[in-house]
Coordinates of C-alpha atoms in Angstrom, one line a residue:
M831 CA -5.2 7.9 -14.5
R832 CA -4.6 4.3 -15.3
F833 CA -2.0 2.3 -13.4
W834 CA 0.1 1.6 -16.5
A835 CA 0.0 5.2 -17.7
M836 CA 1.5 6.2 -14.3
R837 CA 4.3 3.6 -14.9
F838 CA 4.9 5.0 -18.4
I839 CA 5.2 8.5 -17.0
D840 CA 7.5 7.4 -14.2
Y841 CA 9.8 5.6 -16.7
W842 CA 10.0 8.1 -19.6
I843 CA 9.8 11.4 -17.6
G844 CA 11.1 10.2 -14.2
R845 CA 14.4 8.8 -15.5
P846 CA 15.7 11.9 -17.2
L847 CA 14.5 14.1 -14.3
C848 CA 16.5 11.9 -11.8
L849 CA 19.6 12.2 -14.0
L850 CA 19.3 16.0 -14.3
L851 CA 18.6 16.6 -10.6
T852 CA 21.5 14.3 -9.7
L853 CA 23.8 16.4 -11.8
L854 CA 22.4 19.5 -10.2
R855 CA 22.9 18.1 -6.8
R856 CA 26.5 17.3 -7.5
L857 CA 27.2 20.7 -8.9
I858 CA 25.7 22.4 -5.8
A859 CA 27.8 20.1 -3.6
L860 CA 30.9 21.0 -5.6
F861 CA 30.5 24.7 -5.0
R862 CA 28.6 24.8 -1.7
G863 CA 29.1 21.4 -0.1
D864 CA 26.2 19.2 1.0
G865 CA 25.6 21.3 4.1
A866 CA 25.2 20.1 7.7
T867 CA 22.2 18.2 8.6
P868 CA 20.4 19.0 11.9
R869 CA 21.5 16.8 14.8
E870 CA 18.0 15.4 15.2
P871 CA 15.1 15.7 12.7
E872 CA 12.3 18.0 13.7
K873 CA 9.6 17.4 11.1
V874 CA 9.2 14.2 9.0
L875 CA 7.4 13.8 5.7
F876 CA 6.5 10.3 4.4
I877 CA 6.0 9.9 0.7
K878 CA 3.9 6.9 -0.3
L879 CA 1.8 7.8 -3.3
E880 CA 0.4 4.5 -4.4
E881 CA -1.3 1.5 -2.8
Q882 CA -3.6 1.9 0.2
G883 CA -2.6 -1.5 1.5
A884 CA 1.0 -0.4 1.7
L885 CA -0.1 2.5 4.0
V886 CA -1.4 0.0 6.5
V887 CA 1.9 -1.9 6.4
A888 CA 3.7 1.5 6.9
A889 CA 1.9 2.1 10.2
P890 CA 4.7 0.7 12.5
A891 CA 7.3 2.9 10.8
V892 CA 5.1 5.9 11.2
R893 CA 4.7 5.1 14.9
R894 CA 8.5 5.0 15.2
A895 CA 8.8 8.4 13.6
E896 CA 6.1 9.7 16.0
A897 CA 8.3 8.7 18.9
L898 CA 11.1 10.8 17.4
V899 CA 9.4 14.0 16.5
G900 CA 5.9 13.9 17.9
R901 CA 2.6 13.4 16.1
E902 CA 2.1 17.0 15.3
N903 CA 5.4 17.0 13.3
L904 CA 4.5 14.1 11.1
Y905 CA 3.4 14.7 7.5
F906 CA 2.3 12.4 4.6
C907 CA 2.1 12.9 0.9
V908 CA -0.2 10.5 -1.0
F909 CA -2.3 10.3 -4.1
A910 CA -5.7 11.8 -3.3
E911 CA -7.6 8.5 -4.0
N912 CA -5.5 6.8 -1.4
R913 CA -6.1 9.2 1.5
P914 CA -9.2 7.6 3.0
I915 CA -7.3 4.7 4.7
L916 CA -4.7 7.1 6.0
D917 CA -7.5 9.2 7.6
A918 CA -9.1 6.0 9.0
M919 CA -5.9 5.0 10.7
D920 CA -5.4 8.6 12.1
L921 CA -1.6 8.3 12.0
V922 CA -0.9 11.9 11.2
P923 CA -3.0 15.1 11.8
P924 CA -5.4 15.5 8.9
A925 CA -4.0 19.0 8.2
N926 CA -0.6 17.5 7.6
V927 CA -1.7 15.2 4.7
V928 CA -0.6 16.5 1.3
T929 CA -2.5 15.1 -1.6
I930 CA -1.8 14.9 -5.3
R931 CA -4.7 14.2 -7.7
T932 CA -4.1 11.8 -10.6
D933 CA -6.9 12.9 -13.1
N934 CA -4.4 13.6 -15.9
V935 CA -0.8 14.7 -16.5
V936 CA -1.6 18.4 -16.1
V937 CA -3.4 17.9 -12.8
I938 CA -0.5 15.8 -11.5
A939 CA 2.0 18.4 -12.4
I940 CA 0.0 21.3 -10.8
D941 CA -0.7 19.4 -7.6
T942 CA 3.0 18.2 -7.4
L943 CA 4.2 21.8 -7.6
R944 CA 1.7 22.8 -4.9
A945 CA 2.8 19.9 -2.7
I946 CA 6.5 21.0 -3.1
A947 CA 5.6 24.6 -2.2
R948 CA 3.6 23.5 0.8
V949 CA 6.3 21.2 2.2
R950 CA 8.9 23.9 1.8
R951 CA 6.7 26.4 3.6
A952 CA 6.3 23.9 6.5
G953 CA 10.0 23.7 7.0
I954 CA 10.1 19.9 6.8
D955 CA 13.7 18.8 7.3
A956 CA 13.4 15.0 7.0
I957 CA 11.8 13.2 4.1
I958 CA 11.3 9.4 3.8
D959 CA 10.5 8.0 0.4
L960 CA 8.6 4.7 1.0
E961 CA 8.2 3.9 -2.7
F962 CA 10.3 1.0 -4.0
F963 CA 12.4 2.4 -6.9
A964 CA 9.8 4.8 -8.2
R965 CA 11.5 7.8 -9.9
G966 CA 8.6 10.3 -9.3
S967 CA 8.8 10.0 -5.5
A968 CA 12.6 10.4 -5.6
V969 CA 12.3 13.6 -7.6
L970 CA 9.6 14.8 -5.2
A971 CA 11.7 14.1 -2.2
Y972 CA 14.6 16.0 -3.6
L973 CA 12.6 19.0 -4.7
C974 CA 10.9 19.3 -1.3
G975 CA 14.2 20.4 0.1
G976 CA 14.7 18.3 3.2
T977 CA 18.2 18.2 4.5
R978 CA 17.7 14.5 5.3
R979 CA 16.3 12.4 2.5
V980 CA 15.9 8.6 3.1
G981 CA 15.2 6.2 0.3
L982 CA 16.2 3.1 -1.6
H983 CA 19.4 3.3 -3.7
R984 CA 20.3 0.6 -6.2
F985 CA 24.1 0.6 -5.6
G986 CA 25.4 -2.2 -7.7
N987 CA 22.0 -3.9 -8.3
E988 CA 20.5 -4.2 -11.8
T989 CA 17.3 -2.4 -11.0
A990 CA 15.5 0.8 -11.7
Y991 CA 17.7 3.9 -12.0
R992 CA 16.5 6.8 -9.8
G993 CA 19.6 8.9 -9.6
D994 CA 21.5 9.8 -6.5
L995 CA 19.0 12.1 -4.8
M996 CA 19.0 10.7 -1.2
T997 CA 21.3 11.7 1.6
H998 CA 20.6 8.5 3.5
R999 CA 20.8 5.7 0.9
V1000 CA 19.2 2.4 2.0
A1001 CA 19.9 -0.9 0.3
Y1002 CA 16.9 -2.9 -0.8
N1003 CA 16.7 -6.3 0.9
P1004 CA 14.3 -8.6 -1.0
Y1005 CA 14.2 -11.0 2.0
L1006 CA 12.6 -8.6 4.4
H1007 CA 8.9 -8.0 4.8
T1008 CA 7.8 -4.5 3.6
A1009 CA 6.9 -3.5 7.2
Q1010 CA 10.5 -4.2 8.1
A1011 CA 11.8 -2.3 5.1
Y1012 CA 9.7 0.8 6.0
D1013 CA 10.8 0.7 9.6
I1014 CA 14.5 0.5 8.5
M1015 CA 14.0 3.8 6.6
V1016 CA 12.9 5.6 9.7
S1017 CA 15.8 4.1 11.7
A1018 CA 18.2 5.3 9.0
L1019 CA 17.3 8.9 9.9
G1020 CA 19.7 8.7 12.8
A1021 CA 22.5 6.9 11.0
S1022 CA 25.5 8.5 9.3
P1023 CA 24.9 9.2 5.6
D1024 CA 28.5 8.1 5.0
D1025 CA 27.9 4.6 6.4
V1026 CA 26.7 3.0 3.1
P1027 CA 24.7 0.9 2.5
L1028 CA 22.2 1.6 5.2
L1029 CA 21.1 0.2 7.6
K1030 CA 23.5 -1.8 9.6
Q1031 CA 21.1 -2.8 12.3
R1032 CA 18.9 -5.8 12.9
P1033 CA 15.3 -5.3 11.6
I1034 CA 12.3 -5.4 13.8
E1035 CA 10.6 -8.8 14.2
P1036 CA 6.9 -9.6 13.9
P1037 CA 4.4 -9.2 15.3
F1038 CA 4.1 -5.6 14.0
A1039 CA 1.9 -3.2 16.0
L1040 CA -1.0 -1.8 14.0
P1041 CA -3.6 0.8 14.9
V1042 CA -6.9 -0.6 16.0
Y1043 CA -9.8 0.8 14.1
T1044 CA -13.0 1.8 16.0
P1045 CA -15.8 2.7 13.6
P1046 CA -18.0 5.7 14.2
A1047 CA -21.4 4.8 15.6
A1048 CA -23.2 6.1 12.4
D1049 CA -21.1 3.8 10.2
S1050 CA -21.8 0.8 12.4
A1051 CA -25.5 1.6 12.4
R1052 CA -25.6 1.9 8.6
I1053 CA -23.9 -1.5 8.1
D1054 CA -26.3 -3.1 10.6
A1055 CA -29.3 -1.6 8.7
L1056 CA -28.0 -2.7 5.3
L1057 CA -27.4 -6.2 6.4
K1058 CA -30.9 -6.5 8.0
S1059 CA -32.5 -5.1 4.9
K1060 CA -30.7 -7.3 2.4
V1061 CA -30.4 -10.6 4.4
P1062 CA -33.1 -10.9 7.1
G1063 CA -32.3 -13.7 9.4
D1064 CA -30.5 -14.7 12.6
P1065 CA -28.5 -11.7 13.9
G1066 CA -26.2 -14.1 15.8
A1067 CA -25.3 -16.2 12.7
P1068 CA -21.8 -15.9 11.2
V1069 CA -21.1 -13.1 8.7
I1070 CA -18.6 -14.0 5.9
V1071 CA -17.2 -11.3 3.6
L1072 CA -16.0 -12.2 0.1
Q1073 CA -14.0 -9.7 -1.9
P1074 CA -13.3 -11.0 -5.4
N1075 CA -11.6 -7.8 -6.7
C1076 CA -13.3 -8.1 -10.1
T1077 CA -11.5 -5.1 -11.6
D1078 CA -8.1 -5.6 -10.0
V1079 CA -5.5 -3.7 -12.2
L1080 CA -3.1 -6.6 -11.6
R1081 CA -5.4 -9.3 -12.9
V1082 CA -2.8 -12.0 -12.5
R1083 CA -3.5 -11.9 -8.8
K1084 CA -7.1 -12.8 -9.1
W1085 CA -8.6 -16.0 -7.9
P1086 CA -11.2 -17.2 -10.5
E1087 CA -14.5 -15.5 -9.9
A1088 CA -16.4 -18.8 -10.3
R1089 CA -14.5 -20.1 -7.3
Y1090 CA -16.2 -17.4 -5.1
V1091 CA -19.6 -18.7 -6.2
T1092 CA -18.6 -22.3 -5.3
L1093 CA -17.1 -21.1 -2.0
A1094 CA -20.2 -19.2 -1.1
T1095 CA -22.4 -22.2 -1.8
A1096 CA -20.1 -24.5 0.3
L1097 CA -20.1 -22.0 3.2
L1098 CA -23.8 -21.8 3.3
A1099 CA -24.0 -25.6 3.3
A1100 CA -21.5 -25.8 6.2
Y1101 CA -22.9 -22.9 8.2
P1102 CA -26.7 -22.8 7.8
G1103 CA -28.1 -19.4 8.5
A1104 CA -24.8 -17.6 7.8
T1105 CA -24.8 -14.4 5.9
V1106 CA -22.4 -14.1 2.9
V1107 CA -21.6 -10.6 1.8
F1108 CA -19.9 -9.8 -1.4
T1109 CA -18.1 -6.4 -1.5
G1110 CA -16.3 -4.4 -4.1
L1111 CA -15.8 -1.0 -5.7
P1112 CA -18.7 0.9 -7.4
G1113 CA -17.3 -0.2 -10.8
E1114 CA -17.6 -3.8 -9.8
A1115 CA -21.2 -3.7 -8.7
E1116 CA -22.6 -5.3 -11.9
A1117 CA -20.0 -8.1 -11.8
I1118 CA -20.6 -8.8 -8.1
A1119 CA -24.4 -8.8 -8.7
S1120 CA -23.8 -11.5 -11.3
L1121 CA -22.0 -13.7 -8.7
V1122 CA -24.7 -13.2 -6.2
R1123 CA -27.3 -14.3 -8.7
Q1124 CA -25.3 -17.4 -9.4
V1125 CA -25.2 -18.4 -5.8
N1126 CA -29.0 -18.0 -5.7
S1127 CA -29.6 -17.8 -2.0
P1128 CA -31.5 -15.4 0.2
Q1129 CA -28.5 -15.5 2.6
V1130 CA -26.2 -13.8 0.1
C1131 CA -26.1 -10.1 -0.8
S1132 CA -23.9 -7.5 -2.4
L1133 CA -22.6 -4.3 -0.9
A1134 CA -20.4 -3.5 -3.9
G1135 CA -20.8 0.3 -4.5
D1136 CA -23.1 0.7 -1.6
I1137 CA -20.4 1.5 1.1
N1138 CA -17.3 3.7 1.4
L1139 CA -14.0 2.7 2.9
R1140 CA -15.0 3.6 6.5
E1141 CA -18.2 1.6 6.2
L1142 CA -16.2 -1.3 4.8
L1143 CA -14.0 -1.2 7.9
A1144 CA -17.2 -1.1 10.0
L1145 CA -18.4 -4.2 8.2
F1146 CA -15.1 -5.9 9.0
C1147 CA -15.6 -5.0 12.7
V1148 CA -18.9 -7.0 12.9
A1149 CA -18.1 -9.8 10.4
D1150 CA -16.3 -13.0 11.2
V1151 CA -14.1 -13.8 8.2
L1152 CA -12.9 -12.1 5.1
V1153 CA -11.8 -14.0 2.0
T1154 CA -9.9 -12.1 -0.7
N1155 CA -6.9 -12.2 -3.0
D1156 CA -3.7 -10.2 -2.5
S1157 CA -5.2 -6.7 -2.4
G1158 CA -5.9 -3.6 -0.2
P1159 CA -8.8 -5.1 1.8
A1160 CA -6.5 -7.9 3.0
H1161 CA -4.4 -5.2 4.7
F1162 CA -7.4 -3.0 5.8
A1163 CA -8.8 -6.0 7.7
A1164 CA -5.7 -6.2 9.8
L1165 CA -6.9 -3.0 11.5
T1166 CA -10.1 -4.8 12.7
P1167 CA -11.0 -7.9 14.7
I1168 CA -12.0 -9.9 11.5
H1169 CA -10.2 -13.1 10.6
Q1170 CA -8.8 -13.1 7.0
V1171 CA -8.0 -15.7 4.4
A1172 CA -5.7 -14.1 1.9
L1173 CA -5.0 -15.8 -1.4
Y1174 CA -1.5 -15.2 -2.8
G1175 CA 0.4 -16.4 -5.9
P1176 CA 2.1 -13.8 -8.2
E1177 CA 3.4 -11.9 -5.2
T1178 CA 5.1 -13.5 -2.2
P1179 CA 3.5 -13.0 1.3
Q1180 CA 7.0 -13.1 2.7
L1181 CA 7.3 -9.5 1.5
F1182 CA 3.8 -8.3 1.0
G1183 CA 1.5 -10.4 3.2
P1184 CA -0.9 -8.9 5.7
V1185 CA 0.7 -8.3 9.1
G1186 CA -2.3 -8.7 11.4
P1187 CA -2.3 -11.6 13.9
R1188 CA -5.6 -13.0 12.4
A1189 CA -4.4 -13.4 8.9
R1190 CA -4.1 -16.8 7.2
V1191 CA -2.3 -16.8 3.9
L1192 CA -2.7 -19.5 1.2
Y1193 CA 0.2 -19.5 -1.2
T1194 CA 1.3 -22.0 -3.9
P1195 CA 5.1 -21.4 -4.5
L1196 CA 5.4 -22.5 -8.1
A1197 CA 8.9 -22.3 -9.7
C1198 CA 7.8 -19.1 -11.6
S1199 CA 6.3 -17.4 -8.5
P1200 CA 6.5 -14.7 -7.4
C1201 CA 6.5 -13.0 -10.9
L1202 CA 5.6 -9.6 -9.6
S1203 CA 8.4 -7.7 -7.8
T1204 CA 10.0 -4.3 -7.3
F1205 CA 12.5 -5.3 -10.0
N1206 CA 10.0 -5.6 -12.8
Y1207 CA 7.7 -2.7 -11.9
R1208 CA 5.1 -5.3 -10.9
H1209 CA 4.6 -6.3 -14.5
S1210 CA 4.1 -10.0 -15.4
V1211 CA 3.9 -11.7 -18.8
C1212 CA 1.8 -14.5 -17.2
G1213 CA -1.4 -15.3 -19.0
D1214 CA -2.4 -18.3 -16.9
N1215 CA -2.0 -17.7 -13.1
L1216 CA -1.9 -21.3 -12.1
C1217 CA -0.3 -20.3 -8.8
V1218 CA -3.6 -18.8 -7.7
Q1219 CA -5.8 -21.3 -9.4
A1220 CA -4.0 -24.0 -7.5
I1221 CA -5.7 -22.8 -4.3
A1222 CA -8.8 -25.1 -4.1
V1223 CA -12.2 -24.1 -2.7
D1224 CA -11.8 -26.8 -0.1
D1225 CA -8.5 -25.2 1.0
V1226 CA -10.2 -21.9 1.6

């Protein structure tokens, strides 16, 4: 299902559901009380449905939860298409991953009901909603029945209404990196729910600890064979990966595709014998092939559509540098030894930048940037992203 269709459903169906469930919660509390929460959580479920890159940023928070309840008691609920990066990081047992398919509204509804039933059967008592002001995840967290539910609450802020469904209500701080915001939610599990707004503690400071990805031997061997077949040359020469994100759903984040052609040409002139690899999704294969033809060099190839996520990570493990705009691969690369140059503009790296120690971010803070935020559902009216275009090829 398309990104904007999901946003439409979240707004028009999620809002009334949040209101109705908030009224239900208050009626139940009026007659039964809120009930005592266990002294310490025993099983923790994370809800992070969208954005694979955000799952990487959530890794330090998941590690903190693991120290509280043990790895075997960690669970994760994600959209099915976002599961691969979660499996690659091996943060939770594979059997503890709950997926929801997004083929259409009916499939979403059926899988959501199945997810709720599965979580309730597992006896999960603590739920952490990592989505920023999404209604669907708040509804899901409440219906899953955890006695401790941690998530963002708007309090007096003019932002998305998502009811009053959390027991531990955390204030959104737009000056904290997302990794810090996620970590705060885990720490809030041990705080008093009456001490609002949460959390009255200092946030963790960078550097943030991330898992280190080690590719399976078969994936490394396939990447090696692909590179040799597509670009025969010096095996010791630099390997540079370019990820233009030709079909990015948030097109305002894109660096002009023609710049990648100019960049590839300049890199080959600066590093004779280097291999330049363009990557992308299967749906981007034709657009990427066009860029490769424009560079017109035997040292350039495309792997768009030829490799899966694990093989992309294996490529990052043998390559030297990745250049990409603000997107999932910029975060995936932080799990590997590759150096990254990430191009930002409509979103601020202060909140959403890659957290690895080898990331270099280029960002032009125009007066109108950032225009994508949690307060506007990441919707921008911009039709001319000068903030990204201001990043010159020579800068990269």
